Tab-separated table of C-alpha atoms and ligand atoms in Angstrom:
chain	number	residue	atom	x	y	z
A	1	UNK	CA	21.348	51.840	-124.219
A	2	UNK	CA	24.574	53.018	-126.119
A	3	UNK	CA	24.866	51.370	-129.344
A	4	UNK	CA	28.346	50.262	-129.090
A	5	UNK	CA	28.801	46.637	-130.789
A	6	UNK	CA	27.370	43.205	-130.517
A	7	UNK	CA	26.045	42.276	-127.511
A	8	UNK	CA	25.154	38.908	-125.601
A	9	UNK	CA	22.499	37.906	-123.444
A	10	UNK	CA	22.998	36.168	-119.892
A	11	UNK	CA	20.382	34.291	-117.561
A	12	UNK	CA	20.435	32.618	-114.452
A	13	UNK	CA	18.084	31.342	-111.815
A	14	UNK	CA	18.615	32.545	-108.307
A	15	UNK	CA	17.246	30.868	-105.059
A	16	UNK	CA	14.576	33.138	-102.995
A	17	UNK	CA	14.075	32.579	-99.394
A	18	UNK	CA	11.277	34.253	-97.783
A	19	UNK	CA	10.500	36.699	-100.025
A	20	UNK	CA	6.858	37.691	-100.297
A	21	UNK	CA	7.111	38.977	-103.635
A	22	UNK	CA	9.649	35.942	-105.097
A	23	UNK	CA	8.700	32.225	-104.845
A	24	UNK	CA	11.494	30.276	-103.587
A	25	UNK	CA	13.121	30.111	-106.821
A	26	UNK	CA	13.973	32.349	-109.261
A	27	UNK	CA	15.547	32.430	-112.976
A	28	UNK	CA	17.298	35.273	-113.927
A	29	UNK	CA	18.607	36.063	-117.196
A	30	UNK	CA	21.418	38.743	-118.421
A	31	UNK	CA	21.640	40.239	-121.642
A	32	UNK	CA	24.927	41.717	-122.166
A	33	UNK	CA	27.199	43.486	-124.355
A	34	UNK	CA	30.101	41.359	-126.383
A	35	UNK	CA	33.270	42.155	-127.995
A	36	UNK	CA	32.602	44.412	-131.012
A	37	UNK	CA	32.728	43.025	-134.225
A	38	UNK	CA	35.065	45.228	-136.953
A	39	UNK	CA	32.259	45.899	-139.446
A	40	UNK	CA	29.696	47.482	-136.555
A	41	UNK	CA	30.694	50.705	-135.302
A	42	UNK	CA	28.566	50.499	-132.270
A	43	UNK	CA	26.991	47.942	-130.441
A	44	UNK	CA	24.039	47.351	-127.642
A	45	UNK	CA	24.580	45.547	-124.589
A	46	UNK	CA	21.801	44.373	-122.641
A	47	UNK	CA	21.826	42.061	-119.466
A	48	UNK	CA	18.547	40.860	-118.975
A	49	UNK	CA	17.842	38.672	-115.363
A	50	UNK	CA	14.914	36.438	-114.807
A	51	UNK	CA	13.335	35.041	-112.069
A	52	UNK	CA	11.132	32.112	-112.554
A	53	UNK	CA	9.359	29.710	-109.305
A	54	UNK	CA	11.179	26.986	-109.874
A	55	UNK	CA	9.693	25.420	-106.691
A	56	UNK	CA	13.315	23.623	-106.069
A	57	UNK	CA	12.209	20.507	-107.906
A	58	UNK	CA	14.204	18.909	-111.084
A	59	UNK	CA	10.859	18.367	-112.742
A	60	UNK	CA	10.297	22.722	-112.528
A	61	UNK	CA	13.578	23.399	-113.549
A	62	UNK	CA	13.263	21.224	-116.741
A	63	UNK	CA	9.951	23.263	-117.523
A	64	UNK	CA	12.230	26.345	-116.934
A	65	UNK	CA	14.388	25.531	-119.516
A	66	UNK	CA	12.283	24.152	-121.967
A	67	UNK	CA	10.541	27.393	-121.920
A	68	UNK	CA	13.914	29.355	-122.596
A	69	UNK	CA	15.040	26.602	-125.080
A	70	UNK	CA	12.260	27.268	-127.016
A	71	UNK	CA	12.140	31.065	-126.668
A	72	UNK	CA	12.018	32.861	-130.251
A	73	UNK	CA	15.073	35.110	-129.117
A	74	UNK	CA	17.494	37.557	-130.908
A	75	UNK	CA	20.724	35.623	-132.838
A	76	UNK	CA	22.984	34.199	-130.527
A	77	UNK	CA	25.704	35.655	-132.373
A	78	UNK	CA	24.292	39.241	-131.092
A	79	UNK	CA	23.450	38.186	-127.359
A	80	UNK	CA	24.625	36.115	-125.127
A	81	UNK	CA	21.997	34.502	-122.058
A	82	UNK	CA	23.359	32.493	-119.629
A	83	UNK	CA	20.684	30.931	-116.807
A	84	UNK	CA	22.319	30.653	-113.037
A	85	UNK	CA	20.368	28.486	-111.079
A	86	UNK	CA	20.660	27.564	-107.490
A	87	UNK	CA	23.997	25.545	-107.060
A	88	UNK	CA	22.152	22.293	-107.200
A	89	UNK	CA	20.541	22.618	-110.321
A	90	UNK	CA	23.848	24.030	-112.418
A	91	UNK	CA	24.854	20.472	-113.595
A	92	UNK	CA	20.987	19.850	-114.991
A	93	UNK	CA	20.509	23.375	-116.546
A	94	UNK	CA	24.205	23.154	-117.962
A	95	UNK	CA	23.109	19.400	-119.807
A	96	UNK	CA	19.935	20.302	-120.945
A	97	UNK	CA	20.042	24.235	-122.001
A	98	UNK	CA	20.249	24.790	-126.009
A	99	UNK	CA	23.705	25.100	-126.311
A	100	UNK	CA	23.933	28.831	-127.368
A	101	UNK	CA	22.961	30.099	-123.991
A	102	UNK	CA	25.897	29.390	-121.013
A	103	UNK	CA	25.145	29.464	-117.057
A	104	UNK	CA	25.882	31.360	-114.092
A	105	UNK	CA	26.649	29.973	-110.160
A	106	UNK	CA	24.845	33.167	-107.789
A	107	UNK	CA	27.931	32.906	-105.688
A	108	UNK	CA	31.411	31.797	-105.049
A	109	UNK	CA	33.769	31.250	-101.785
A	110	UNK	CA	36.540	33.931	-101.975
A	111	UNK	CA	39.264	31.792	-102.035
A	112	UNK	CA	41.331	28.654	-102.898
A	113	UNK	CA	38.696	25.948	-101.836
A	114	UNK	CA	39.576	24.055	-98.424
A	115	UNK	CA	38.120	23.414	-95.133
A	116	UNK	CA	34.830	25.605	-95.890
A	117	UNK	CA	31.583	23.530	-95.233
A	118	UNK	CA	28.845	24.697	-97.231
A	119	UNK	CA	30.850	26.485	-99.902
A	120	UNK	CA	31.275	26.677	-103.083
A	121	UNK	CA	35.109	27.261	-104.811
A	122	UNK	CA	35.943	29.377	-107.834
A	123	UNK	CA	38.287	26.041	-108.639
A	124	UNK	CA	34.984	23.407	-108.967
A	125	UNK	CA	32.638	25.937	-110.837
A	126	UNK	CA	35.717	26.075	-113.566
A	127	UNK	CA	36.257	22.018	-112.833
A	128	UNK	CA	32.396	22.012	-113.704
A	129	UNK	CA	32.643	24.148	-116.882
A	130	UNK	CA	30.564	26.757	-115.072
A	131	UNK	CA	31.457	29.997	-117.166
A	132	UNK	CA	30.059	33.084	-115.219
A	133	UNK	CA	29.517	33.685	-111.760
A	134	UNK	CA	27.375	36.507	-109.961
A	135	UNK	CA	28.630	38.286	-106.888
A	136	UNK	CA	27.976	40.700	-104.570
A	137	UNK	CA	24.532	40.557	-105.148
A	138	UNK	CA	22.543	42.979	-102.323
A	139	UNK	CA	20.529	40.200	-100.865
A	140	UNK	CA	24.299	38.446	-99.779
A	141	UNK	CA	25.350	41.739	-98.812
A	142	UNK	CA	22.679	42.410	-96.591
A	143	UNK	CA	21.931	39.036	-95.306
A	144	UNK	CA	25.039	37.587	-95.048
A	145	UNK	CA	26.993	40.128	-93.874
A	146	UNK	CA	29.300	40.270	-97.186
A	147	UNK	CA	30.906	43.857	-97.338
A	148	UNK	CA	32.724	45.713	-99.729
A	149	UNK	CA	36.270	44.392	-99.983
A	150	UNK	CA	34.755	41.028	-99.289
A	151	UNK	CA	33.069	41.096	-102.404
A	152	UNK	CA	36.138	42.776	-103.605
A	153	UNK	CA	38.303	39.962	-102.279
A	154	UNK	CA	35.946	37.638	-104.190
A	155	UNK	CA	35.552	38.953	-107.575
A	156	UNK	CA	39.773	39.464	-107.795
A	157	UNK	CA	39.706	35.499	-106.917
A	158	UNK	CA	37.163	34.329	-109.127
A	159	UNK	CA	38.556	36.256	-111.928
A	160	UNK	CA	41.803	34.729	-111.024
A	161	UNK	CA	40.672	31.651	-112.075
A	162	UNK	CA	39.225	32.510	-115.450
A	163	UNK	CA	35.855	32.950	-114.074
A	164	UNK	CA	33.743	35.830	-115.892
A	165	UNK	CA	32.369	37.998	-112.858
A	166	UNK	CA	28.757	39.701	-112.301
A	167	UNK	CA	29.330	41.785	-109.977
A	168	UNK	CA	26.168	44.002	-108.358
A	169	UNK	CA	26.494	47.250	-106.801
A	170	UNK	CA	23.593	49.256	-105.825
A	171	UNK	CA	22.226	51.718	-102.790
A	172	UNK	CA	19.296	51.588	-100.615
A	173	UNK	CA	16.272	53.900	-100.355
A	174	UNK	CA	17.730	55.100	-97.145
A	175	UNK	CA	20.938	56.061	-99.106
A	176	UNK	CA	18.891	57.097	-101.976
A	177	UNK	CA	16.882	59.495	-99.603
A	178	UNK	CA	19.882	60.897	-98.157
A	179	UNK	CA	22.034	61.921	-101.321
A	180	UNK	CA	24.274	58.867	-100.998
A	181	UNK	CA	23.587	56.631	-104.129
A	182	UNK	CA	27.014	57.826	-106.146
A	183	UNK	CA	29.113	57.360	-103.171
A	184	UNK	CA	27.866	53.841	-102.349
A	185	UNK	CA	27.971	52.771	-105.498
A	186	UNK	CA	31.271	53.998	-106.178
A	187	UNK	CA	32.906	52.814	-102.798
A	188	UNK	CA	31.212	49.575	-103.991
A	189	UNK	CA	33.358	49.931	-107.536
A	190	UNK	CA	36.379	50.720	-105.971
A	191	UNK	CA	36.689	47.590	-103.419
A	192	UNK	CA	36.405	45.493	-107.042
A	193	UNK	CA	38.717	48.174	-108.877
A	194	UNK	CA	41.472	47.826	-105.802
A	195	UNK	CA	42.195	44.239	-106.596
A	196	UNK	CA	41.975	43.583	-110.028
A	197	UNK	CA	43.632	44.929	-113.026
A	198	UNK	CA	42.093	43.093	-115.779
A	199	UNK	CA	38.309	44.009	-116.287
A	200	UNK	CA	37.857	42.255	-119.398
A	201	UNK	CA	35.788	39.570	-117.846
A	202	UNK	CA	33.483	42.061	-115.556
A	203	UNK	CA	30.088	43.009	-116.052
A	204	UNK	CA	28.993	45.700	-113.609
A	205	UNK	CA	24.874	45.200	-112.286
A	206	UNK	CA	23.876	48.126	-111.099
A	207	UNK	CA	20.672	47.048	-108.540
A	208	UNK	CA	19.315	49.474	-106.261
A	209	UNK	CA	18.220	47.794	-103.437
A	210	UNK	CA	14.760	49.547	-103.121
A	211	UNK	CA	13.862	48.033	-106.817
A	212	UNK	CA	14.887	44.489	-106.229
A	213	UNK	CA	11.506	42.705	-106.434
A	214	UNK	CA	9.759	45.817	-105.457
A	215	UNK	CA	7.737	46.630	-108.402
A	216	UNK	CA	9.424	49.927	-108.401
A	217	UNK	CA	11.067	50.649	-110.879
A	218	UNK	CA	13.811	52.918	-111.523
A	219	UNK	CA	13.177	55.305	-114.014
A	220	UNK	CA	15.274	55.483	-116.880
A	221	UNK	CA	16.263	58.666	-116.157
A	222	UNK	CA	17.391	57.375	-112.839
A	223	UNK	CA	18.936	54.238	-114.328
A	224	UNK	CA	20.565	56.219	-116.964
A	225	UNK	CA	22.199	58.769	-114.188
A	226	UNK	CA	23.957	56.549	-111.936
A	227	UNK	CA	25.186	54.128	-114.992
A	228	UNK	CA	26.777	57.408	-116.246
A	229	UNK	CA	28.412	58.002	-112.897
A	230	UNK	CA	29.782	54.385	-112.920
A	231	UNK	CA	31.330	54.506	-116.216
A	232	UNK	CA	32.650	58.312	-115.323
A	233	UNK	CA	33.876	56.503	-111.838
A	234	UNK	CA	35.582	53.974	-113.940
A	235	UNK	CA	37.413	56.473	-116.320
A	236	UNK	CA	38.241	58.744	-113.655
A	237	UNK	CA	39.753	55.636	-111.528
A	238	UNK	CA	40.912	53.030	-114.013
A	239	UNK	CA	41.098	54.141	-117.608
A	240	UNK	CA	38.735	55.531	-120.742
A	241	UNK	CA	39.213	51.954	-122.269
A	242	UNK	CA	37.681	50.207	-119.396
A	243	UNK	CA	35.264	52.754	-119.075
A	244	UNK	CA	33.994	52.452	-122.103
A	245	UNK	CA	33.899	49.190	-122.849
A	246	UNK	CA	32.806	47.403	-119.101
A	247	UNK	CA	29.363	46.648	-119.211
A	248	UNK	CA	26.989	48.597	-116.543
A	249	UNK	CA	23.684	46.337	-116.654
A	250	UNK	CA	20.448	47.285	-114.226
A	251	UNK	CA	19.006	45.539	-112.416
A	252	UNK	CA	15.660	46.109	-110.306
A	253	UNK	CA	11.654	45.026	-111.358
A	254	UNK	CA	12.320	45.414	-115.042
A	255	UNK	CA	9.877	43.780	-117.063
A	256	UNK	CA	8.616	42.942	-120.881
A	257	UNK	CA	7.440	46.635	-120.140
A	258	UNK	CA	9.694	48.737	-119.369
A	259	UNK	CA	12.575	47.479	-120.414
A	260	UNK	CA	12.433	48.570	-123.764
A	261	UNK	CA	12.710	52.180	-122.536
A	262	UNK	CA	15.746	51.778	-120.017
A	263	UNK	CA	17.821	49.731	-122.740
A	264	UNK	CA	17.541	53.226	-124.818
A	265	UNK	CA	19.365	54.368	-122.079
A	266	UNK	CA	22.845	55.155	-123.654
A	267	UNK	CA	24.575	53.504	-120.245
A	268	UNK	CA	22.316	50.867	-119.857
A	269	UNK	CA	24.383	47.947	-121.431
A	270	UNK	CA	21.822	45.194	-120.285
A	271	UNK	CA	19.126	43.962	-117.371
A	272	UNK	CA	18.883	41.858	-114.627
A	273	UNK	CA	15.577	40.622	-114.288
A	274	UNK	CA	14.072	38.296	-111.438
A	275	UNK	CA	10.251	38.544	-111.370
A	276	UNK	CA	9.392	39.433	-114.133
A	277	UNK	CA	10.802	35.575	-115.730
A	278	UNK	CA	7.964	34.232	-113.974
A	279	UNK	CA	5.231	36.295	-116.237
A	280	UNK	CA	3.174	35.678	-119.818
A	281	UNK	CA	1.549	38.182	-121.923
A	282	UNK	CA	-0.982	37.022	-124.338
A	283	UNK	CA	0.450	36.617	-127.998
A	284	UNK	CA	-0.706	39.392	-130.189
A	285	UNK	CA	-1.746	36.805	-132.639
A	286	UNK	CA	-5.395	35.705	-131.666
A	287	UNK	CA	-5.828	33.191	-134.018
A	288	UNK	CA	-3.057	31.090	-132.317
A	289	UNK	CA	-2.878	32.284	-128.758
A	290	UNK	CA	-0.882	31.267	-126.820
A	291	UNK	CA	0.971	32.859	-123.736
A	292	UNK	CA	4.535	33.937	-124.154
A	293	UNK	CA	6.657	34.424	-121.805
A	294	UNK	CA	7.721	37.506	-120.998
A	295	UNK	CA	11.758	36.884	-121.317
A	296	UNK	CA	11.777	37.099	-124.520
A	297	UNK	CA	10.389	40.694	-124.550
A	298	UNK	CA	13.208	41.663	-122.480
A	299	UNK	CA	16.058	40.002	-124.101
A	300	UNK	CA	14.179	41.118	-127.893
A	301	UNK	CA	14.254	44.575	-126.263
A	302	UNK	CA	18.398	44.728	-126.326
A	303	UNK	CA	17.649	44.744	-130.282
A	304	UNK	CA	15.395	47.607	-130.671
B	401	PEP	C1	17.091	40.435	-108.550
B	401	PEP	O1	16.633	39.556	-107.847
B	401	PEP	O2	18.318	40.673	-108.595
B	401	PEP	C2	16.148	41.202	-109.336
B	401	PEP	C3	16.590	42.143	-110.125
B	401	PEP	O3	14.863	40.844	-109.169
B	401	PEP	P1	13.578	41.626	-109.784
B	401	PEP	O4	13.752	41.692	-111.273
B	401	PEP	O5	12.431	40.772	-109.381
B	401	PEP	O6	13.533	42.982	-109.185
């Protein structure tokens, strides 16, 4: 991870269905980079994402965020976590998480709200004090059909109204296999770059669909090469300033483990976790052992 300023970490929970890996509910966290303070010449940015079972009951998602409340986790003034839970859950989280982390809807509809059953508008997640929203995330893209300039469509609406935007991008192994992964990724950029001007409030996930609750991995070396192609996309195709300072987070099986090696990636600005929010280590203290959990590994790792 580039040193480049102060950075902020960002968490939300997702809702699984069907996954064999997942349970039905999952936490993710994102660990991100902020605006840069004058005294630091660089800063990190991390986004970490973790998924915890949360089982879709109140009583889990309480657990959930007692657990983060109480995580021993970098200074707030260096990251920033914000938790996205399923849509039902955003009012409890929002009440009940320690004020210096924010939340996260996983989606929004891509336009003014109105006669759209089942949806959920840009307008109530700001009427709800909802900061951050993620879209475009592969499993929508896949499942539900959303393509390009849909999600496109959506993040240009969403950051119309003041929303802050995580927006994923990423290829799968069949377009990995085939040479493909810097063209999908970048046609995936450009539907978002088309329609907005102002990337201020964009954070870029880069989540290849082949890692996404695989176990697998990318390297860093992999990580590292396609973040470098995003942010040489962006400074080709927008400008050097957004370039450098838009945040390119991955996203894809990264755990306590690993993660400390792909945030020394110098593009790696942050993580998405899912899985890996679920998981303990033992303390290295054996006196008073206790399991931690394994978040705070990966959001401690954006300060190595
Ligand atoms: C995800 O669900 O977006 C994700 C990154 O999950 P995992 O960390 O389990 O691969």
């Amino acid at each position: 991870m580039r040193l480049r300023g102060w950075c902020k970490i960002q968490g939300y929970w997702d809702a699984y269905r069907g996954g064999t890996h997942r349970p039905e509910g999952v936490l993710r966290l994102g660990l991100h980079r902020g605006s840069k303070p004058a005294s630091i010449s660089e800063f990190r940015s991390v986004f970490v994402n973790f998924v915890v079972g949360i089982n879709g009951t109140g009583e889990e998602v309480t657990k959930l965020v007692t657990t983060l409340n109480d995580g021993k986790v970098t200074s707030p003034d260096a990251v920033e976590v914000v938790v996205s839970p399923p849509f039902v859950f955003l009012p409890l989280v929002k009440s009940s998480l320690r004020s210096d982390f924010h939340v996260a809807a996983q989606n929004c509809w891509v336009k003014k709200g109105g006669a759209y059953t089942g949806e959920i508008s840009a307008e109530m997640l700001v009427n709800l004090d909802i900061p951050w929203v993620i879209l475009g995330h592969s499993e929508r893209r896949a499942l539900l059909g959303e393509s390009n300039e849909f999600v496109g469509d959506k993040v240009a609406y969403a950051v119309s109204k003041g929303l802050k935007v995580i927006a994923c991008v990423g290829e799968t192994l069949e377009q990995r296999e085939s040479g493909a992964t810097t063209e999908v990724v970048s046609a995936q950029t450009k539907a978002i770059a088309d329609r907005i001007s102002d990337w201020t409030n964009v954070v870029v996930a880069y989540e290849p669909v082949w890692a996404i609750g695989t176990g697998k991995v990318a390297t860093p070396a992999q990580a590292q090469e396609v973040h470098s192609e995003l942010r040489k996309w962006l400074q080709k195709n927008v400008s050097a300033e957004v370039a450098e300072s838009t945040r390119i987070i991955y996203g894809g099986s990264v755990n306590g483990a690993n993660s400390k090696e792909l945030a020394a990636q110098p593009d790696v600005d942050g993580f998405l976790v899912g899985g890996a929010s679920l998981k303990t280590r033992p303390c290295d203290d054996l006196v008073n052992s206790v399991d931690l959990p394994e978040f705070v590994d990966i959001i401690n790792a954006a300060t190595v």
